[in-house]
């Protein structure tokens, strides 16, 4: 007995084959397009990277090597001893460094004397990559105890009271008031010798000094007298080298005031004076 297999009739005509071919073409085109997009992205990324590198190179080339690179940021100097900081800044190449003692310590328990509070360059704080011209002003401010009044030198530049005394009358209450306020302190002023007596025994030697210049208008302010005329050995001018009319710069400690009443034996206008102890005499 023979079995007859059924005949399978294909219903996929030529149109189906064409459709399959069209799909294959579209897939290939989409893949090609994706490849092109990826390539473009890669090229764009490389171009951007190259640009950044170029920018970095340009920035590096723009660094001015003639300027001094700071050794550390301003905050990094805080709490260190100011001498170390000054030396480090000098070694870095800075040439205009100023130190400022703040005189802000009372007990010294929380801050040590000499401990840096602030460092500024050109008036501002700075980061560790900053550069400045070598002569830019550098200020190192550090904690310290207030100065001892006995170590303070009163000058006409910084003491209003001394300026007032030297420009005022030569006798009377202003002399006593100044001495009461500043006895034991040191003054420095330019004057000239109005009277000079040098004896064989130092106890008999004396000199008077007035504020101002010899040969100019009569000096103002009181007469300063040092009797006996004890002049330290390291003074630029020795006692026996002085002479009346010599213009001098006096550095001396304030002693006592000799102030007389008008009805006394002495004439206050010519006899009132402030006693001083000489620290140094320079000829001007």
C-alpha positions as a printed Julia matrix, in Angstrom:
284×3 Matrix{Float64}:
  0.0     0.0    0.0
  1.54    3.25  -0.97
  1.14    6.47   0.96
  1.02    9.69  -0.9
  2.68   12.64   0.87
  0.68   15.86   0.78
  2.05   18.49  -1.43
  3.11   21.71   0.42
  2.29   24.69  -1.59
  4.46   27.77  -0.84
  2.42   30.88  -0.27
  5.52   33.09   0.08
  5.71   34.57  -3.25
  8.36   36.84  -4.66
  6.96   39.77  -2.62
  7.98   38.1    0.67
 11.53   37.6   -0.48
 11.73   41.19  -1.51
 10.44   42.26   1.95
 13.09   40.2    3.7
 15.8    41.72   1.57
 14.49   45.2    2.35
 14.62   44.51   6.1
 18.21   43.32   5.83
 19.18   46.49   4.0
 17.52   48.68   6.62
 19.31   46.86   9.47
 22.65   47.24   7.74
 22.0    50.93   7.19
 21.05   51.45  10.83
 24.2    49.69  12.0
 26.31   51.81   9.7
 24.63   54.95  11.0
 25.26   53.89  14.6
 28.92   53.28  13.8
 29.19   56.75  12.31
 27.57   58.33  15.4
 29.93   56.47  17.75
 32.91   57.55  15.67
 31.78   61.15  15.8
 31.36   60.98  19.58
 34.84   59.52  19.97
 36.34   62.2   17.76
 34.5    64.93  19.69
 35.75   63.53  23.0
 39.32   63.39  21.77
 39.04   66.92  20.45
 37.76   68.16  23.82
 40.54   66.38  25.64
 43.09   67.89  23.34
 41.58   71.33  23.96
 41.81   70.92  27.72
 45.38   69.81  27.4
 46.08   72.81  25.26
 44.41   75.08  27.77
 46.52   73.56  30.54
 49.64   74.07  28.47
 48.65   77.67  27.79
 47.96   78.29  31.5
 51.3    76.76  32.36
 53.04   78.94  29.82
 51.24   82.01  31.28
 52.87   81.62  34.74
 55.15   84.59  35.4
 58.36   83.04  36.67
 59.69   86.5   37.55
 57.26   86.61  40.48
 57.84   84.88  43.8
 55.79   81.78  44.62
 54.61   81.85  48.22
 55.98   78.96  50.33
 52.54   78.34  51.9
 49.03   79.74  52.17
 48.5    82.58  54.63
 46.43   80.35  56.94
 49.29   77.85  57.15
 51.53   80.43  58.82
 49.15   81.04  61.73
 50.36   79.72  65.07
 54.02   79.47  64.03
 56.8    81.6   65.48
 57.16   84.8   63.49
 60.97   84.56  63.15
 60.6    81.23  61.33
 57.92   82.65  59.05
 60.02   85.73  58.24
 63.03   83.56  57.36
 60.89   81.31  55.18
 59.47   84.28  53.29
 62.96   85.74  52.84
 64.24   82.42  51.51
 61.33   82.37  49.06
 62.55   85.7   47.66
 60.45   88.42  49.3
 62.44   91.57  50.03
 59.98   93.89  51.83
 58.92   92.15  55.04
 57.57   94.04  58.05
 56.79   92.59  61.46
 54.1    93.97  63.77
 53.96   93.19  67.49
 50.3    93.39  68.47
 50.81   93.89  72.23
 47.59   91.93  72.8
 48.71   89.37  75.4
 47.75   89.58  79.07
 48.78   86.23  80.57
 50.19   84.37  77.58
 48.23   81.23  78.5
 46.24   80.84  75.28
 48.76   82.33  72.86
 52.54   82.3   73.0
 54.57   85.5   72.56
 55.81   85.61  68.98
 53.01   83.37  67.67
 51.81   84.52  64.25
 48.25   85.82  64.07
 48.18   86.87  60.43
 50.36   87.17  57.34
 49.33   89.4   54.46
 50.98   90.15  51.16
 49.91   93.3   49.41
 47.34   93.79  52.17
 45.49   90.51  51.58
 45.54   86.84  52.51
 46.65   84.34  49.84
 46.55   80.7   48.73
 49.57   78.41  48.4
 49.8    78.85  44.6
 49.87   82.65  44.64
 52.73   84.63  43.11
 53.77   88.2   43.86
 56.49   90.64  42.88
 59.49   90.25  45.18
 59.11   93.77  46.59
 55.4    93.45  47.43
 54.79   94.52  51.04
 54.62   91.54  53.4
 53.29   92.07  56.95
 53.73   89.43  59.65
 51.57   90.27  62.69
 52.27   88.32  65.87
 50.99   88.14  69.45
 53.06   89.89  72.11
 52.85   91.49  75.51
 52.41   95.28  75.6
 55.72   97.15  75.79
 57.01   98.19  79.19
 56.51  101.94  79.56
 60.12  102.22  80.67
 61.19  100.81  77.29
 59.17  103.4   75.36
 61.03  106.37  73.88
 58.92  109.51  73.6
 59.71  111.49  70.44
 58.2   114.52  68.76
 56.88  112.21  66.04
 54.77  109.96  68.27
 54.1   111.89  71.51
 51.62  114.74  71.51
 52.54  115.55  75.12
 56.22  115.99  74.28
 55.41  118.17  71.28
 53.2   120.35  73.49
 55.9   120.63  76.15
 58.63  121.58  73.67
 56.42  124.14  71.93
 55.13  125.65  75.17
 56.47  128.03  77.83
 59.86  127.61  79.43
 58.55  127.64  82.99
 55.59  126.93  85.24
 53.01  124.2   85.68
 53.41  122.47  82.27
 56.88  121.31  83.32
 55.64  119.78  86.56
 52.68  118.13  84.85
 54.85  116.51  82.2
 57.37  115.22  84.74
 54.61  113.87  87.0
 53.19  111.9   84.06
 56.46  110.64  82.56
 59.15  110.57  85.24
 61.54  107.7   84.6
 60.62  107.45  80.92
 62.96  108.17  78.01
 62.68  111.14  75.65
 64.54  112.0   72.46
 64.61  115.42  70.8
 66.79  117.75  68.75
 68.15  120.78  70.56
 71.24  122.85  71.19
 73.49  123.49  74.19
 72.8   126.86  75.81
 75.22  126.51  78.73
 78.23  124.3   79.25
 80.66  123.96  82.12
 83.17  121.15  82.19
 85.13  120.89  85.42
 88.11  118.78  86.41
 85.76  116.84  88.64
 82.67  115.45  86.94
 80.45  116.47  89.82
 81.07  120.1   88.94
 80.29  119.66  85.24
 76.9   120.73  83.9
 75.12  121.52  80.67
 71.75  122.98  79.67
 69.86  122.12  76.47
 66.9   123.82  74.76
 64.69  122.49  72.01
 65.4   123.87  68.52
 68.45  124.85  66.47
 71.37  127.01  67.47
 71.4   130.39  65.78
 67.71  130.24  64.88
 64.87  131.87  66.76
 65.04  131.44  70.53
 64.16  127.92  71.52
 60.81  127.06  72.99
 59.88  124.79  75.85
 61.82  124.21  79.04
 65.51  124.09  79.71
 66.77  120.54  80.21
 69.69  120.26  82.55
 72.04  117.36  83.25
 74.07  117.88  86.38
 76.41  116.24  87.06
 77.18  115.75  83.39
 77.37  111.97  83.32
 77.61  110.85  79.68
 77.87  107.1   78.94
 81.1   105.87  77.38
 79.27  104.5   74.33
 77.69  107.89  73.57
 78.68  109.2   70.09
 79.82  112.48  71.72
 81.72  112.45  75.01
 81.09  115.0   77.74
 84.38  116.85  77.21
 83.6   117.24  73.48
 80.49  119.34  74.06
 80.4   123.1   73.57
 77.92  125.93  73.86
 75.95  126.43  70.66
 76.43  122.82  69.51
 73.35  121.29  67.84
 72.71  117.89  69.35
 70.23  115.04  69.5
 69.51  114.13  73.1
 68.28  110.77  74.4
 67.7   110.93  78.15
 65.65  109.74  81.09
 63.3   112.23  82.7
 64.27  113.11  86.25
 62.75  115.88  88.37
 61.31  119.31  87.68
 62.74  122.4   89.34
 59.9   124.93  89.3
 60.09  128.15  91.32
 57.48  130.59  92.52
 57.49  134.08  91.08
 58.23  135.7   94.44
 61.15  133.39  95.17
 64.84  134.23  95.01
 65.05  132.55  91.59
 63.42  133.85  88.41
 61.12  131.11  87.11
 61.49  132.25  83.5
 65.22  131.63  83.58
 65.65  129.11  86.36
 62.82  126.58  85.86
 64.15  123.41  84.31
 63.74  119.67  83.95
 66.54  117.47  85.17
 67.53  114.61  82.85
 69.96  111.7   82.88
 71.75  111.36  79.56
 71.65  108.07  77.66
 73.19  109.36  74.43
 74.28  112.6   72.78
 74.76  112.9   69.02
 76.02  115.97  67.22
 73.72  117.12  64.43
